[in-house]
Short mmCIF file of C-alpha atoms in Angstrom, two decimals:
data_model
loop_
_atom_site.label_atom_id
_atom_site.label_comp_id
_atom_site.label_asym_id
_atom_site.label_seq_id
_atom_site.Cartn_x
_atom_site.Cartn_y
_atom_site.Cartn_z
CA MET K 272 -0.07 0.02 0.05
CA MET K 273 1.40 3.40 -1.03
CA ASP K 274 1.54 6.19 1.30
CA PHE K 275 0.50 9.06 -1.01
CA SER K 276 -2.84 10.27 -2.52
CA LEU K 277 -2.63 10.02 -6.36
CA GLY K 278 -5.65 12.28 -6.74
CA GLN K 279 -4.19 15.04 -4.50
CA ILE K 280 -0.88 14.80 -6.37
CA LEU K 281 -2.44 15.33 -9.68
CA GLY K 282 -4.43 18.20 -8.44
CA LEU K 283 -1.29 19.85 -6.94
CA LEU K 284 0.51 19.29 -10.32
CA LEU K 285 -2.27 21.07 -12.30
CA ARG K 286 -1.94 24.00 -9.94
CA THR K 287 1.69 24.16 -10.91
CA LEU K 288 0.77 24.17 -14.70
CA PRO K 289 3.12 27.10 -15.52
CA PHE K 290 6.10 25.01 -14.32
CA LEU K 291 4.97 21.94 -16.13
CA LEU K 292 4.74 24.12 -19.44
CA LEU K 293 8.10 25.57 -18.56
CA ARG K 294 9.52 22.11 -18.07
CA LEU K 295 7.89 20.87 -21.38
CA ALA K 296 9.51 23.81 -23.20
CA VAL K 297 12.95 23.30 -21.75
CA TYR K 298 13.07 19.44 -22.44
CA LEU K 299 11.48 19.77 -25.97
CA GLY K 300 14.29 22.44 -26.61
CA ILE K 301 16.79 19.83 -25.39
CA THR K 302 15.21 16.99 -27.68
CA LEU K 303 15.38 19.57 -30.63
CA ALA K 304 18.99 20.30 -29.93
CA TYR K 305 19.88 16.62 -29.98
CA VAL K 306 18.00 16.20 -33.33
CA VAL K 307 19.61 19.17 -35.10
CA ALA K 308 23.26 18.43 -33.61
CA THR K 309 23.05 14.72 -34.62
CA GLY K 310 21.31 15.37 -37.97
CA GLY K 311 23.39 18.19 -38.76
CA GLY K 312 26.57 16.23 -37.94
CA ALA K 313 25.29 13.38 -40.03
CA GLY K 314 24.78 15.79 -43.01
CA ILE K 315 28.19 17.35 -42.70
CA GLY K 316 29.79 13.72 -42.40
CA TYR K 317 27.83 12.72 -45.41
CA LEU K 318 29.32 15.53 -47.42
CA PHE K 319 32.85 14.70 -46.41
CA GLY K 320 32.38 11.16 -46.93
CA LYS K 321 31.03 11.68 -50.42
CA VAL K 322 34.24 13.24 -51.24
CA ALA K 323 36.10 10.22 -49.72
CA ALA K 324 33.74 7.76 -51.56
CA ASP K 325 32.24 6.71 -48.23
CA PRO K 326 29.15 8.84 -47.35
CA GLY K 327 27.74 5.94 -45.13
CA ALA K 328 30.85 6.09 -42.91
CA GLY K 329 31.04 9.97 -42.95
CA SER K 330 27.25 10.13 -41.80
CA ALA K 331 27.92 7.73 -38.99
CA TRP K 332 30.89 9.64 -37.68
CA GLY K 333 29.26 13.00 -38.20
CA ALA K 334 26.17 11.86 -36.21
CA PHE K 335 28.28 10.44 -33.58
CA ILE K 336 30.35 13.70 -33.13
CA GLY K 337 27.29 15.81 -33.17
CA PHE K 338 25.59 13.59 -30.57
CA GLY K 339 28.71 13.86 -28.16
CA VAL K 340 29.03 17.54 -28.53
CA ILE K 341 25.45 18.40 -27.65
CA SER K 342 25.72 15.95 -24.87
CA GLY K 343 28.85 17.66 -23.40
CA VAL K 344 27.17 21.07 -23.69
CA LEU K 345 23.96 19.92 -21.97
CA SER K 346 26.02 18.22 -19.28
CA TRP K 347 27.71 21.49 -18.44
CA ALA K 348 24.38 23.25 -18.38
CA ARG K 349 22.65 20.80 -16.00
CA GLU K 350 23.57 22.81 -13.01
CA TYR K 351 21.66 25.82 -14.19
CA LEU K 352 18.71 23.76 -15.46
CA LEU K 353 18.43 22.40 -11.82
CA TYR K 354 18.49 25.83 -10.43
CA LEU K 355 16.15 27.50 -12.70
CA VAL K 356 13.71 24.92 -13.30
CA LYS K 357 13.50 21.84 -11.07
CA ALA K 358 14.22 23.69 -7.77
CA GLY K 359 11.47 26.24 -8.63
CA HIS K 360 8.96 23.54 -9.09
CA ILE K 361 10.10 21.96 -5.77
CA ALA K 362 9.61 25.35 -4.20
CA VAL K 363 6.00 25.84 -5.28
CA LEU K 364 5.07 22.10 -4.71
CA ALA K 365 6.52 22.35 -1.27
CA GLU K 366 4.40 25.40 -0.44
CA LEU K 367 1.24 23.82 -1.88
CA LEU K 368 1.73 20.64 0.51
CA GLN K 369 1.81 22.91 3.41
CA GLY K 370 -1.59 24.54 2.32
CA LYS K 371 -0.03 27.83 1.12
CA GLU K 372 -1.37 29.91 -1.73
CA ILE K 373 0.94 30.43 -4.72
CA PRO K 374 0.66 32.93 -7.66
CA GLY K 375 -0.61 31.59 -11.15
CA GLY K 376 0.92 32.26 -14.61
CA ARG K 377 4.27 33.84 -14.95
CA GLY K 378 4.08 35.22 -11.43
CA GLN K 379 4.31 31.69 -10.04
CA ILE K 380 7.76 31.16 -11.74
CA GLU K 381 8.97 34.62 -10.48
CA HIS K 382 7.70 33.62 -7.06
CA ALA K 383 9.59 30.28 -7.08
CA SER K 384 12.74 31.86 -8.33
CA ALA K 385 12.78 34.30 -5.45
CA VAL K 386 12.18 31.54 -3.05
CA VAL K 387 15.16 29.54 -4.43
CA LYS K 388 17.40 32.40 -4.37
CA GLU K 389 16.61 33.13 -0.68
CA ARG K 390 17.30 29.53 0.21
CA PHE K 391 20.24 28.69 -1.96
CA VAL K 392 21.64 32.09 -2.74
CA GLU K 393 23.34 30.89 -6.24
CA SER K 394 23.22 27.76 -8.46
CA SER K 395 26.62 26.51 -7.21
CA VAL K 396 25.45 26.14 -3.74
CA LEU K 397 22.24 24.11 -4.84
CA PHE K 398 24.15 22.00 -7.11
CA GLY K 399 26.73 21.25 -4.34
CA VAL K 400 24.04 20.31 -1.92
CA ASP K 401 22.39 18.10 -4.64
CA GLN K 402 25.55 16.25 -5.28
CA LEU K 403 26.26 15.59 -1.63
CA ILE K 404 22.80 14.24 -1.08
CA LYS K 405 23.21 11.78 -3.98
CA GLY K 406 26.32 10.46 -2.66
CA ILE K 407 25.15 10.19 0.85
CA LEU K 408 21.92 8.37 -0.21
CA ARG K 409 23.72 6.03 -2.49
CA VAL K 410 26.04 4.79 0.38
CA PHE K 411 23.31 4.76 2.85
CA ASN K 412 20.95 2.66 0.75
CA ARG K 413 23.60 0.28 -0.33
CA THR K 414 24.59 -0.40 3.34
CA MET K 415 20.87 -0.89 4.50
CA LEU K 416 20.56 -3.48 1.91
CA MET K 417 23.84 -5.17 2.51
CA ILE K 418 22.40 -7.21 5.44
CA ALA K 419 20.45 -9.43 2.58
CA ASN K 420 23.84 -10.60 1.42
CA PHE K 421 24.34 -12.48 4.64
CA LEU K 422 21.08 -14.49 4.41
CA PRO K 423 21.42 -17.99 3.21
CA ILE K 424 18.89 -17.84 0.45
CA PRO K 425 19.93 -19.19 -3.09
CA GLY K 426 19.90 -16.57 -5.69
CA LEU K 427 19.45 -13.71 -3.35
CA ASP K 428 22.70 -11.91 -4.67
CA GLY K 429 20.76 -11.31 -8.08
CA LEU K 430 17.80 -10.06 -6.13
CA VAL K 431 19.87 -7.56 -4.09
CA LYS K 432 21.58 -6.31 -7.21
CA PHE K 433 18.30 -5.65 -8.86
CA ALA K 434 17.11 -3.98 -5.82
CA ASN K 435 20.16 -1.61 -5.63
CA THR K 436 19.56 -0.68 -9.16
CA VAL K 437 15.97 0.29 -8.49
CA ILE K 438 16.94 2.27 -5.59
CA ASN K 439 19.82 4.04 -7.19
CA THR K 440 17.28 5.03 -9.98
CA SER K 441 14.91 6.39 -7.43
CA LEU K 442 17.50 8.66 -5.91
CA THR K 443 16.69 11.08 -8.45
CA TYR K 444 13.39 11.82 -6.66
CA VAL K 445 14.59 11.34 -3.21
CA ASP K 446 17.26 14.02 -3.35
CA GLU K 447 14.72 16.41 -4.60
CA VAL K 448 12.46 15.63 -1.68
CA ILE K 449 15.37 16.54 0.65
CA LEU K 450 15.94 19.80 -1.13
CA ALA K 451 12.31 20.64 -0.54
CA HIS K 452 12.95 20.33 3.23
CA ALA K 453 14.86 23.75 2.99
CA ILE K 454 11.60 25.35 1.59
CA ARG K 455 9.36 23.63 4.10
CA THR K 456 11.51 24.80 7.21
CA GLY K 457 12.36 28.33 5.92
CA SER K 458 16.01 27.77 6.33
CA THR K 459 18.48 29.93 4.86
CA ASN K 460 21.41 27.62 5.59
CA ALA K 461 21.06 25.16 2.75
CA TRP K 462 23.71 22.88 4.12
CA ALA K 463 21.96 22.56 7.53
CA SER K 464 18.57 22.02 6.10
CA ALA K 465 19.94 19.20 3.92
CA ARG K 466 21.85 17.47 6.80
CA ASP K 467 18.62 17.50 8.87
CA ALA K 468 16.65 16.27 5.94
CA VAL K 469 18.99 13.43 5.34
CA VAL K 470 18.85 12.36 9.02
CA LEU K 471 15.06 12.36 8.85
CA TYR K 472 15.04 10.29 5.74
CA ALA K 473 17.31 7.73 7.51
CA GLN K 474 14.88 7.64 10.42
CA ASN K 475 12.05 6.72 7.95
CA TYR K 476 14.08 5.04 5.23
CA LYS K 477 11.93 1.87 4.96
CA THR K 478 8.73 4.01 4.20
CA MET K 479 10.66 6.33 1.73
CA LEU K 480 12.37 3.32 -0.19
CA LYS K 481 9.16 1.33 -0.48
CA ASN K 482 7.42 4.40 -2.04
CA ALA K 483 10.42 5.27 -4.09
CA ALA K 484 10.91 1.93 -5.44
CA TRP K 485 7.25 1.46 -6.59
CA LEU K 486 7.18 4.95 -8.10
CA THR K 487 10.35 4.02 -10.13
CA PHE K 488 8.62 1.03 -11.65
CA VAL K 489 5.49 3.10 -12.62
CA ILE K 490 7.73 6.05 -14.05
CA TRP K 491 9.66 3.68 -16.46
CA ALA K 492 6.60 1.91 -17.51
CA LEU K 493 5.09 5.28 -18.37
CA THR K 494 8.44 6.21 -20.11
CA LEU K 495 8.30 2.94 -22.26
CA VAL K 496 4.75 4.03 -23.34
CA ILE K 497 6.00 7.42 -24.37
CA PHE K 498 8.86 5.67 -26.33
CA LEU K 499 6.56 3.56 -28.25
CA LEU K 500 4.42 6.74 -29.05
CA VAL K 501 7.30 9.04 -30.25
CA ILE K 502 9.54 6.50 -32.13
CA GLY K 503 7.20 7.07 -35.39
CA PRO K 504 7.38 10.85 -35.44
CA VAL K 505 11.07 10.61 -34.65
CA ALA K 506 11.59 8.22 -37.56
CA LEU K 507 9.78 10.63 -39.76
CA ILE K 508 11.94 13.62 -38.76
CA ALA K 509 15.17 11.49 -39.05
CA SER K 510 14.32 10.53 -42.58
CA PHE K 511 14.98 14.20 -43.48
CA PHE K 512 18.57 13.74 -42.57
CA PRO K 513 21.04 11.44 -44.42
CA GLY K 514 22.51 8.65 -42.43
CA LEU K 515 20.19 9.01 -39.34
CA ALA K 516 18.08 5.71 -40.20
CA GLY K 517 18.53 2.72 -38.03
CA PHE K 518 20.51 3.04 -34.89
CA TRP K 519 20.24 6.95 -34.72
CA THR K 520 16.46 6.92 -35.07
CA PHE K 521 16.29 4.35 -32.12
CA ALA K 522 18.82 6.64 -29.96
CA LEU K 523 17.00 10.02 -30.62
CA ALA K 524 13.65 8.12 -29.69
CA ILE K 525 15.14 7.20 -26.41
CA VAL K 526 16.44 10.71 -25.88
CA THR K 527 13.02 12.14 -26.69
CA ALA K 528 11.19 9.73 -24.38
CA ILE K 529 13.56 10.58 -21.44
CA CYS K 530 13.22 14.31 -22.05
CA LEU K 531 9.43 13.93 -22.13
CA LYS K 532 9.62 11.87 -19.02
CA ALA K 533 11.56 14.45 -17.11
CA ALA K 534 9.07 17.16 -18.29
CA LEU K 535 5.77 15.50 -17.56
CA VAL K 536 6.26 12.27 -15.59
CA ASP K 537 9.28 12.93 -13.15
CA PRO K 538 7.10 15.83 -11.36
CA LEU K 539 4.44 13.08 -10.46
CA ALA K 540 7.15 11.12 -8.49
CA MET K 541 8.69 14.13 -7.01
CA ALA K 542 5.35 15.46 -5.55
CA ALA K 543 4.27 11.93 -4.37
CA LEU K 544 7.64 11.38 -2.38
CA MET K 545 7.35 15.08 -1.14
CA GLN K 546 3.88 14.14 0.23
CA VAL K 547 5.21 11.00 1.76
CA PHE K 548 8.24 12.53 3.49
CA PHE K 549 6.35 15.55 4.91
CA LYS K 550 3.73 13.12 6.21
CA VAL K 551 6.11 10.68 7.91
CA THR K 552 8.63 13.34 9.31
CA GLU K 553 5.74 15.43 10.81
CA GLY K 554 6.69 16.46 14.27
CA GLN K 555 10.13 14.66 14.10
CA THR K 556 13.50 15.92 15.01
CA PRO K 557 16.71 14.69 13.56
CA ASP K 558 18.04 11.81 15.72
CA PRO K 559 21.72 12.28 16.91
CA GLN K 560 22.07 8.40 16.76
CA TRP K 561 21.23 8.37 13.20
CA SER K 562 23.45 11.23 12.53
CA ALA K 563 26.52 9.43 14.11
CA LYS K 564 25.47 6.18 11.92
CA LEU K 565 25.47 8.28 8.79
CA GLU K 566 28.80 9.92 9.65
CA GLY K 567 30.18 6.41 10.03
CA MET K 568 28.89 5.29 6.60
CA SER K 569 29.62 8.27 4.38
CA ASP K 570 32.44 10.84 4.13
CA LYS K 571 30.15 13.15 2.23
CA PHE K 572 27.87 13.30 5.24
CA LYS K 573 30.87 14.42 7.31
CA GLU K 574 31.47 17.07 4.42
CA LEU K 575 27.74 18.16 4.67
CA LYS K 576 27.92 18.52 8.46
CA ASP K 577 31.17 20.58 8.07
CA LYS K 578 29.45 22.83 5.50
CA ALA K 579 26.35 23.18 7.70
CA GLY K 580 28.46 24.60 10.49
CA LEU K 581 27.19 24.70 14.19
CA THR K 582 23.56 25.32 13.07
CA PRO K 583 21.31 23.19 15.29
CA PRO K 584 18.87 20.77 13.96
CA GLN K 585 15.54 22.32 12.90
CA THR K 586 11.85 21.46 13.48
CA VAL K 587 9.23 22.36 11.14
CA PRO K 588 7.55 25.44 12.25
CA GLY K 589 4.27 24.90 13.86
CA THR K 590 4.73 21.30 14.73
CA PRO K 591 5.63 19.78 18.03
CA ALA K 592 8.92 18.13 18.73
CA ALA K 593 8.37 14.44 18.89
CA ALA K 594 10.85 11.62 19.57
CA PRO K 595 11.72 9.91 16.39
CA PRO K 596 11.37 6.27 16.13
CA PRO K 597 14.48 4.14 17.45
CA PRO K 598 16.94 3.34 14.64
CA PRO K 599 17.16 -0.41 13.69
CA ALA K 600 20.65 -1.89 14.42
CA LEU K 601 22.84 -2.12 11.33
#
């Protein structure tokens, strides 16, 4: 049984329609960039290959170079995409889950941008926090699943590896939920709020992992459906570029499906896990025992604590401090 309300989540997402449209525009732009760079590279390669009497090889190399160049450029730009688009969407969803009112239209995006700048100051801070969170969660989840390796059940190793793959995929959504904690608490120390949220996640990891794993299956099933829907149109567009048939049509269809997933499907998982996290951590405070365990597991958590400074753990405004559940033995 999942711990979120799908109906409420869909309603919240509709209220953030300006951000859904912004995400769609950004990721469709990324898709177009891939098509143009790969197709343009194939066309240029085709011309050079024709001179060398091997246009097929020229097209293949041109497409490969174009695909690689645009991948490098977009990898460099991901810090700013996170800061301008994803973090803003996290901000308005966090406020809606707290029952706050948010502006509509362009005002919603401007409001979210102001909130993000207040919490994270600049994109490098947000990107740094996000990378530390991912590293900590990866080590923590792997450690918590390692106990299964000691159980004398035939074939369990394969199951554990599969579980790790699913869990690592779900980190995309979990780290965004932890970033939302800074919005929820109103903290201006992004490192401290991330530290507290990671500890709260550890205290409730079974509930969070259960929901994250289930959502991962749903999200990738929807992505497969999107891929099947877009492969035809992508093949039609690719036919206008010499040398893009076959493998490159398939590759561009995958890129298109992943971009549409990021634009329209990922927000569903993000909002659902935010709802779960806010619900299960209501009234809890970070447990020092779990903080010590995390510090023993991950150097990145030590780094996060150092960056957080001496800021004490925070509770959610308006909620009573309640003792967290006792941590299970590792």
